[in-house]
XYZ file of C-alpha atoms in Angstrom:
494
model
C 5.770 40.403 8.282
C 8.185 41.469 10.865
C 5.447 42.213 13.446
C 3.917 38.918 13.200
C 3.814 36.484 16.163
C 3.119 33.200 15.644
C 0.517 31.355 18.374
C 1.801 29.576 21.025
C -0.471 26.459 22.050
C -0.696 26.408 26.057
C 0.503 23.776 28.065
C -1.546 21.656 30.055
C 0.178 18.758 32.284
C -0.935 15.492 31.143
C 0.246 12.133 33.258
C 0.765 8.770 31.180
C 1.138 6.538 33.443
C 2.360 3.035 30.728
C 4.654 0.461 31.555
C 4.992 0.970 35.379
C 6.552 4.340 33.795
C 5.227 8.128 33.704
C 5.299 10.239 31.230
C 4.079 13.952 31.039
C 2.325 15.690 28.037
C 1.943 18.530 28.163
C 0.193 19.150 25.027
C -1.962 16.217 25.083
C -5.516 18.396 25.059
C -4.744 19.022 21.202
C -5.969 15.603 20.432
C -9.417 16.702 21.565
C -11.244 17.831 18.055
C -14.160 19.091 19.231
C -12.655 21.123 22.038
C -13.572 25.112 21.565
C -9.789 25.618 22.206
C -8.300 23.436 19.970
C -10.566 24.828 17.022
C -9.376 28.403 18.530
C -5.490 27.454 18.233
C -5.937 25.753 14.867
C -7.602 28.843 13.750
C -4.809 31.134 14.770
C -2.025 29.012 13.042
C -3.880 29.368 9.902
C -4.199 32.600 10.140
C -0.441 33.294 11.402
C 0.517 30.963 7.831
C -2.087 32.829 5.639
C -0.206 36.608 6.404
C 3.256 35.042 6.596
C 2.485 33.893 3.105
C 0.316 36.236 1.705
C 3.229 37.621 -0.620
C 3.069 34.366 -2.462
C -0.446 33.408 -3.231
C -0.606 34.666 -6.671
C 2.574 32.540 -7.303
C 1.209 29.728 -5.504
C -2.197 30.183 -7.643
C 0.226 30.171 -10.668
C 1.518 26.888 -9.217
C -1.747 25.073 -8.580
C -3.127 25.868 -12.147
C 0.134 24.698 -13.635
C 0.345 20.996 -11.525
C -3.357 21.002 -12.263
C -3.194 21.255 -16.051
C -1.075 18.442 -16.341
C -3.310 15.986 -14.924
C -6.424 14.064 -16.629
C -9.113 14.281 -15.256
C -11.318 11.894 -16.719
C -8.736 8.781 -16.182
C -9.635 5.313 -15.345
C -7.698 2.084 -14.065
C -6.091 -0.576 -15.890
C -9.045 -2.938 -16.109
C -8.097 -6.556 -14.424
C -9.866 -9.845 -14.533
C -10.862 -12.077 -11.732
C -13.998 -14.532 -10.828
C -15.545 -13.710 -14.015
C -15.570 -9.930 -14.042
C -13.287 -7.347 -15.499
C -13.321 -4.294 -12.981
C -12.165 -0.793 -13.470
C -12.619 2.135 -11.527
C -12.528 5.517 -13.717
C -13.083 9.200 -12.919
C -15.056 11.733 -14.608
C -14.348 15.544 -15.804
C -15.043 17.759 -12.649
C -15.848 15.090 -9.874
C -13.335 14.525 -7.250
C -14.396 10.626 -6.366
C -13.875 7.811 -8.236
C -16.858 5.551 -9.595
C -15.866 1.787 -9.329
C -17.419 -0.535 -12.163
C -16.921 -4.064 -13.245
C -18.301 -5.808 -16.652
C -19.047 -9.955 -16.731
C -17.183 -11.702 -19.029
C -15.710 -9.452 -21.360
C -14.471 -5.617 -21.405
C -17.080 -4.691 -24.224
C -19.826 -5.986 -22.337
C -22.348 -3.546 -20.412
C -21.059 -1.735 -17.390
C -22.193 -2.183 -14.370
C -21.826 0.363 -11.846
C -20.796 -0.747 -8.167
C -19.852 2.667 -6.396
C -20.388 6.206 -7.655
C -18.115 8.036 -4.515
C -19.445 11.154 -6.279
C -23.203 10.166 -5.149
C -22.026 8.806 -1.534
C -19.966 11.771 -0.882
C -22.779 13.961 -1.012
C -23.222 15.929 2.373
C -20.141 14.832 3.631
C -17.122 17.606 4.191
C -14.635 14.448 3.753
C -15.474 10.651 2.207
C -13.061 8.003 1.467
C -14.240 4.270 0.511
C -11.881 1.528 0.856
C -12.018 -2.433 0.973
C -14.246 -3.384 -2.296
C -14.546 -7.135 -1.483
C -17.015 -9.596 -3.988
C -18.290 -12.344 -2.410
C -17.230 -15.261 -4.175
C -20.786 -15.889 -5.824
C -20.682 -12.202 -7.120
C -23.678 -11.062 -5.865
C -21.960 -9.368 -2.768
C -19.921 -6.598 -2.067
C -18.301 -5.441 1.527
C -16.796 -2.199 1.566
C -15.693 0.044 3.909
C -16.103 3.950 4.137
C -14.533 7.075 6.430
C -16.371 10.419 6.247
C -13.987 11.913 9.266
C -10.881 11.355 8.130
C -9.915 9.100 10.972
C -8.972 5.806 9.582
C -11.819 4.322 11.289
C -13.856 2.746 8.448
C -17.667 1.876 8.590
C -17.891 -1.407 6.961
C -20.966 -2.001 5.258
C -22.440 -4.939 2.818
C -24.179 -4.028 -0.903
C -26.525 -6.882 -2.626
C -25.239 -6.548 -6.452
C -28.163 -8.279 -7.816
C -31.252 -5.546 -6.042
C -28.843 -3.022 -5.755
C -29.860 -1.965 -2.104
C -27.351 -2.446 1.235
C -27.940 -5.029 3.955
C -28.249 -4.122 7.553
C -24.599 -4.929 8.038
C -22.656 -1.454 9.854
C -19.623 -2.185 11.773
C -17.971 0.756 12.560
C -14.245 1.095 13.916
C -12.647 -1.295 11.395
C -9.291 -1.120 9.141
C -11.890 -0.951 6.286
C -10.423 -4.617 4.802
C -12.430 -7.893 4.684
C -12.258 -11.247 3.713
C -15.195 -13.792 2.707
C -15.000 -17.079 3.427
C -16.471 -19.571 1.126
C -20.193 -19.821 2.106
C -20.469 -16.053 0.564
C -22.354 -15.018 3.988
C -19.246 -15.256 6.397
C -17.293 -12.395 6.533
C -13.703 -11.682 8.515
C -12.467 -8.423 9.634
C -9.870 -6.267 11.803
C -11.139 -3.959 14.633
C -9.260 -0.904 15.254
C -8.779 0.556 19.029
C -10.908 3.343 19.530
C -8.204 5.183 21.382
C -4.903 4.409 20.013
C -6.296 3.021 16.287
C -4.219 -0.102 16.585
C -5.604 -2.813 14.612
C -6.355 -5.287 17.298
C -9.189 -8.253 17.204
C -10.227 -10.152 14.536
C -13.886 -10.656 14.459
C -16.476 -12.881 12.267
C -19.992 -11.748 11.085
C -22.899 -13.733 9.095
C -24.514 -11.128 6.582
C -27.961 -12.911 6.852
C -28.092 -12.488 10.744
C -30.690 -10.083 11.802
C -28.113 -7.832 13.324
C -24.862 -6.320 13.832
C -24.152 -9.167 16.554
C -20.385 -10.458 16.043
C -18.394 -12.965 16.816
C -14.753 -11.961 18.787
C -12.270 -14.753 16.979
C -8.806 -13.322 18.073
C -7.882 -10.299 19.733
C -3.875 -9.135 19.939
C -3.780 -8.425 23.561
C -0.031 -7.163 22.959
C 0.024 -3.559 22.335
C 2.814 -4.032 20.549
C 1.602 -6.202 17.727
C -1.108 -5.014 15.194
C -3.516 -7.715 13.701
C -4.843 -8.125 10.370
C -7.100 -10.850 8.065
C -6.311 -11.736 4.685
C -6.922 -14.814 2.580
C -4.367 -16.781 0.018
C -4.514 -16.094 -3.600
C -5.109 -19.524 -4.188
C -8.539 -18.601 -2.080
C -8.477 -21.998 0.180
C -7.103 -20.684 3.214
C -7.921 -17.366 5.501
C -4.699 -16.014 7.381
C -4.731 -13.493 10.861
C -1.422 -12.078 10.890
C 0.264 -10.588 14.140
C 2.766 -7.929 13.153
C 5.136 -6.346 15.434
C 9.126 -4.537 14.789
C 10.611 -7.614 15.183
C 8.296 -10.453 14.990
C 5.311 -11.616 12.570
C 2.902 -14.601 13.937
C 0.084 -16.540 11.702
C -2.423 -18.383 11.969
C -5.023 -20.465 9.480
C -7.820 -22.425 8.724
C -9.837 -23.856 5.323
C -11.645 -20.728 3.817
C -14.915 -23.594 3.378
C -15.105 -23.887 6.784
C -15.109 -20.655 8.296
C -16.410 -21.482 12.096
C -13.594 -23.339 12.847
C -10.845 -22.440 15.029
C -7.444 -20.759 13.550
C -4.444 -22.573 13.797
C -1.078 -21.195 14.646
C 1.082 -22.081 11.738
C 4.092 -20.823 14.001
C 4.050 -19.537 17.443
C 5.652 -16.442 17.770
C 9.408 -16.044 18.579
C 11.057 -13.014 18.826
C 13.216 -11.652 15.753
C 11.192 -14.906 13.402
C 9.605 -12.285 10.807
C 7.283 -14.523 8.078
C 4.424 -14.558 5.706
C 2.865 -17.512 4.376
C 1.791 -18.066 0.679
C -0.023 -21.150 -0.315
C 0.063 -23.163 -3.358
C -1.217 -26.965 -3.638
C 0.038 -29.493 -0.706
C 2.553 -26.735 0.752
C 2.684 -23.502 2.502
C 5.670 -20.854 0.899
C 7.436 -19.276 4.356
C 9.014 -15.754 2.803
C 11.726 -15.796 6.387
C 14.350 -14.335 7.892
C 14.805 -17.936 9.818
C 17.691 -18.942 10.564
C 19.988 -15.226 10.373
C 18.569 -14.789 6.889
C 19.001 -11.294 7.339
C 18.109 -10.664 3.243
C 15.183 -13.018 3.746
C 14.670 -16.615 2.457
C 11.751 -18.693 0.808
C 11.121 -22.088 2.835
C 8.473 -24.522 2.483
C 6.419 -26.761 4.723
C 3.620 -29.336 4.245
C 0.106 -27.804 5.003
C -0.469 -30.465 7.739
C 2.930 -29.908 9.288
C 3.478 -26.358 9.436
C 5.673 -25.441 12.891
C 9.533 -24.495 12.428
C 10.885 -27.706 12.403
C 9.107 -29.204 9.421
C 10.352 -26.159 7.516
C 12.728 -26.711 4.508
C 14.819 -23.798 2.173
C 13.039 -23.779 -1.355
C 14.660 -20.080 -2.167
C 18.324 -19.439 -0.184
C 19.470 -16.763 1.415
C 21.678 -14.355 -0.475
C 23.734 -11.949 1.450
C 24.150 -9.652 -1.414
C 20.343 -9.781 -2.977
C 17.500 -8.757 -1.149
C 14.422 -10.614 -1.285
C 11.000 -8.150 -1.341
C 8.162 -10.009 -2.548
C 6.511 -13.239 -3.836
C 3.903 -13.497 -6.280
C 1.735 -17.068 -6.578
C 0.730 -18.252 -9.649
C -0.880 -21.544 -10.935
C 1.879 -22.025 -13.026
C 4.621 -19.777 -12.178
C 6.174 -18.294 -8.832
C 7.423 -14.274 -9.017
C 10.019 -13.152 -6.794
C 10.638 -9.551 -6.503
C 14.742 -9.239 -5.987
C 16.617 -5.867 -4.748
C 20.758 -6.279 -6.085
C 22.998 -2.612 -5.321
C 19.874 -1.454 -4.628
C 17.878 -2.037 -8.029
C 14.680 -3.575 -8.487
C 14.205 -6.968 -10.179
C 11.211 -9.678 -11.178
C 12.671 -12.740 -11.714
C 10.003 -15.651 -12.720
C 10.359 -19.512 -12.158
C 8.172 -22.625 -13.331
C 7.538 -24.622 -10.320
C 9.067 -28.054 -12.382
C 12.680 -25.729 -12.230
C 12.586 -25.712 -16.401
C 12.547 -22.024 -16.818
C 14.580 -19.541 -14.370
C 14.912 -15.725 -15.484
C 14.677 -11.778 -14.809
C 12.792 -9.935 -16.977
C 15.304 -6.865 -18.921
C 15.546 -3.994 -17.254
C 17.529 -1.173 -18.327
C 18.295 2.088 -15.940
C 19.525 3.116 -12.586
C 16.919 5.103 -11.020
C 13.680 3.513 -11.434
C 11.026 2.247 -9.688
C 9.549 -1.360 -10.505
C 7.250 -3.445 -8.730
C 4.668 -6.216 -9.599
C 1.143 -4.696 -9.364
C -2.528 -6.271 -9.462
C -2.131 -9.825 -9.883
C -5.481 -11.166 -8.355
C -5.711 -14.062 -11.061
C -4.109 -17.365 -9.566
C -4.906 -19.023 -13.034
C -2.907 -16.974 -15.538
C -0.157 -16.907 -16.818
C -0.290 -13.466 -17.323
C 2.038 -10.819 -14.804
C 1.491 -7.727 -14.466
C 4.296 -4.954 -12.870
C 4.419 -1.430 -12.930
C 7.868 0.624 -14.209
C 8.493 4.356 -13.649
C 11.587 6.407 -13.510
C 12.424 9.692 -12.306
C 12.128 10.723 -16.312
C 9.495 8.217 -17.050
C 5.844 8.396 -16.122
C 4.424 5.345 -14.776
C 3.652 2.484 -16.763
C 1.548 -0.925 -16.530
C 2.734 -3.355 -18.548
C 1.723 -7.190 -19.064
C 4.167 -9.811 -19.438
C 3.122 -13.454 -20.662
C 5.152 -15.856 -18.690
C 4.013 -18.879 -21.428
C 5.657 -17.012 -24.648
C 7.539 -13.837 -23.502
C 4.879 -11.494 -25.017
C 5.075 -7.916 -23.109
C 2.440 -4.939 -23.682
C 2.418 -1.797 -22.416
C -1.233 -1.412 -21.106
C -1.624 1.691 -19.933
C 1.280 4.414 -19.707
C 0.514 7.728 -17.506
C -0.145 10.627 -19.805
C 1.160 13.728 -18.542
C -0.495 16.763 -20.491
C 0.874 19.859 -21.599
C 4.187 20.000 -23.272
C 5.550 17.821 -21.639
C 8.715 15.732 -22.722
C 10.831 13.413 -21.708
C 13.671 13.426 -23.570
C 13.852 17.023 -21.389
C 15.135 15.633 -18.608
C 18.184 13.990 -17.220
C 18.572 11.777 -14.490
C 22.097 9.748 -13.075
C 22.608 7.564 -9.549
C 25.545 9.298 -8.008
C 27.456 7.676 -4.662
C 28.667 10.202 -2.104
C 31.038 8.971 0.640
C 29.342 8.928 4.421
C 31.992 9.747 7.382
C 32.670 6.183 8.118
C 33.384 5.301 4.564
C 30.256 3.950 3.057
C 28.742 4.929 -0.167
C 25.696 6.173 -0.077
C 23.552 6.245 -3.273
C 21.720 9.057 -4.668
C 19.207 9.216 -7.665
C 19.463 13.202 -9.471
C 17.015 14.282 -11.950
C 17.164 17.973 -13.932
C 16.028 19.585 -16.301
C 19.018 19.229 -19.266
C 19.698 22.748 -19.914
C 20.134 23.180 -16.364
C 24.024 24.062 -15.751
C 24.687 21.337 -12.300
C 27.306 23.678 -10.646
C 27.621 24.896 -7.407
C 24.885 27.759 -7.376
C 22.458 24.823 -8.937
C 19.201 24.972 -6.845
C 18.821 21.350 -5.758
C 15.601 19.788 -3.321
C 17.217 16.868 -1.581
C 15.385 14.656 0.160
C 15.665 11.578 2.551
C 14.401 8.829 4.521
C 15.762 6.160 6.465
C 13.882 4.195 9.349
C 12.085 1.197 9.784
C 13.631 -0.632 6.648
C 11.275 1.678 4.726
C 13.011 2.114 1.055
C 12.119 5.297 -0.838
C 12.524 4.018 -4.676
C 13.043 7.010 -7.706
C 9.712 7.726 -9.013
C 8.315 9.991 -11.395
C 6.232 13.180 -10.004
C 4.438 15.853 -12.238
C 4.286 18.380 -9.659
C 8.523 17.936 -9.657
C 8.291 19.556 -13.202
C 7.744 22.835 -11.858
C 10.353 22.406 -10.055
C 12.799 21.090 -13.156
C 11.558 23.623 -14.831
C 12.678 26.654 -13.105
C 16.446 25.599 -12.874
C 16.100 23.356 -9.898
C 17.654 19.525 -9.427
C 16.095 16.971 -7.422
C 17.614 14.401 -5.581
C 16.754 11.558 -3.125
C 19.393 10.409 -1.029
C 19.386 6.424 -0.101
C 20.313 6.971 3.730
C 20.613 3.863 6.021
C 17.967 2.772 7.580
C 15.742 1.509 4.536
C 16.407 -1.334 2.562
C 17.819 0.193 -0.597
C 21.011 -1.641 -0.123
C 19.330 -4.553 1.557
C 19.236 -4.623 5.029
């Protein structure tokens, strides 16, 4: 151990010249992958970690087998409804890739089997598919798939009814897509082939005899990443321009796919919005106007620039608005108070107002799939740092709740185990600063307590309490975990 020397990568003077600015690098080479010398340095750190650890690998064997034997192996999804279908992806005993499935009509009814990932992953070191998009007809599926591990998806189109793939092979995309209407028109994001931004939106007919494409919008601002989505109410297709700061959309009818987008606001610096759509309106989730927590405006569908907006949700300056759900029926807001997650659920006629009961401290709770625009079914997801995750169903027409699916942990595993508190600690400059514990309970919390803190705080990215299995090794050899609610995400609103 002492005599070891770990590598030292060379240093090669790279100019970046960006901006009217230049920058050097001088370990820029590394990013070449197939370079003899990069393999040869990659090599050597392995090998430098493999001796430096070598003392551990029958405890780190131990380890594996122990994480490993908690987790099910043959598990499937929560099966959800939409156009007719009940999907589900499950995995089997022994096979590292999922096999996605769907049913018509009812969950008893004879699977059908879209993707086995076990069968496509064959001869590939690495496969990933992504991006499972039906056509609206149900005869059609785009999907996306990465054997390199680059984030640069091949997207590709499957005929349900024969069972055999169309021509269609884009390569360099996100791996999302959206259909229009006509079930032939497809809409997708293009990634940079150097820096992987997402940056042009382009348009492709499945039935054309090639790969040919049509550019509709490309971001030329480097700063700014692009993406295509549709409304859940499926009558409108969105490009979004993201940046820090600043979020841009634009639109048009989702049965009428080759016509051109319209801005539904140009964008101005520091104006961050997303646009939901339901009937006559479009539902502005803002920041307009210094609404620093976020607001929910509104705006006719043929007026839709800044002016014509009105407030349909205020601002609160001590609740954080996170999310907005769109149902026939029913609008979901997802709500963040002294940094705790809440769903509160309104009728759009203003009768019924309320949060669904929540008990706890450090949790995690969010609204999950909800692809059905009709029902008046919602469906969230709780967890805790005690509590394996859950999916549960709540009918918004008669208060009914179901647990559908809880995460079963195997083993001997128990909750009742475990304890876990929010704590505040007091930052330099006054402010309390929340913390979520967990240990095991006949672990003595004194000052010789082993304890794993961890934080993050940047880019208004909130790290929520969850449950881990892998943490219960931990627990269970006298340590105390703890995730510290640092500025800089949105745990205590922004």
């Amino acid at each position: 151990m002492k005599d070891l020397i770990p590598p030292t990568a060379d240093q090669k003077p790279h100019q970046h010249k960006i901006h009217n600015d230049i920058r050097m690098d001088e370990y820029f080479w590394l990013k070449e992958r197939e370079n003899p010398e990069v393999i040869d340095y990659l090599e050597r750190e392995n090998d430098f970690y493999a001796k430096s650890t070598a003392h551990t690998v029958d405890f780190q064997n131990d380890l594996f087998e122990e994480m490993k034997a908690r987790i099910k192996e043959d598990d499937s999804s929560v099966p959800y409804f939409y156009n007719g279908y009940w999907y589900v992806s499950r995995y089997e005993k022994g096979k590292e890739y999922p096999i996605h499935t769907r049913k018509k009509g009812s969950i008893d009814a004879e699977e059908e089997i879209l993707f086995d990932c076990n069968e496509m992953a064959a001869g590939h070191e690495y496969f990933r598919l992504v991006g499972i998009s039906i056509s609206p007809d149900n005869t059609k599926a785009a999907f996306a798939v990465d054997t390199v591990s680059r984030r640069q998806y091949t997207m590709k189109v499957k005929d349900l009814v024969s069972g055999t793939y169309l021509d269609t092979s884009i390569e360099n995309t996100t791996g999302g897509s959206v259909w229009a209407k006509d079930n032939e028109t497809l809409f997708y994001t293009q990634k940079n082939p150097v820096t992987l931004r997402s940056e042009a939106i382009y348009r492709h007919n499945i039935n054309s005899t090639s790969n040919e494409t049509t550019l509709v919008y490309e971001e030329k601002d480097d700063t700014f990443s692009v993406y295509v989505m549709d409304s859940k109410s499926e009558d409108y297709i969105f490009i979004s321009s993201y940046s820090t700061l600043t979020t841009e959309f634009q639109y048009i009818k989702a049965d009428a796919p080759l016509s051109e987008f319209k801005f539904i606001q140009k964008r101005q610096r520091g104006l961050e919005y997303s646009v939901s759509h339901f009937e006559d309106y479009f539902y502005i989730f803002t920041n307009a106007d210094d609404a620093l927590n976020y607001k929910i405006m509104r705006t006719p569908v043929t007026k839709t620039e800044r002016p014509n907006w009105v407030n349909y949700i205020d601002h609160r300056s001590d609740v954080l608005l996170e999310d907005l759900e769109m149902f026939k029926e029913y609008m979901v807001l997802t709500e963040r108070e002294n940094g705790l997650s809440k769903i509160r659920i309104q009728t759009w006629d203003g009768k019924k107002d309320f949060y669904l009961p929540i008990d706890g401290e450090t949790y995690t709770l969010y609204t999950s799939t909800n692809v059905d625009f009709n029902t008046t079914k919602l469906r969230y997801s709780f967890n805790s740092l005690t509590t394996p995750s859950s999916a549960l169903e709540y009918d918004m027409a008669t208060g009914e709740e179901k647990v559908l699916k809880q995460q079963e942990v195997l083993g001997t595993f128990d909750k009742s185990n475990y304890t876990s508190a929010r704590l505040w600690a007091t930052a330099e400059d006054g402010v309390k600063i929340p913390i979520s514990m967990v240990h095991h309970k006949d672990t003595e919390l004194n000052a010789d307590t082993p304890i794993l803190l961890y934080a993050y705080g940047s880019y208004g990215s909130t790290i929520d309490p969850n449950f881990s299995t892998t943490r219960l090794s931990l627990l269970d050899r006298g340590f105390a975990y703890a995730i510290a609610h640092v500025r800089g995400g949105e745990y205590m609103g922004r």
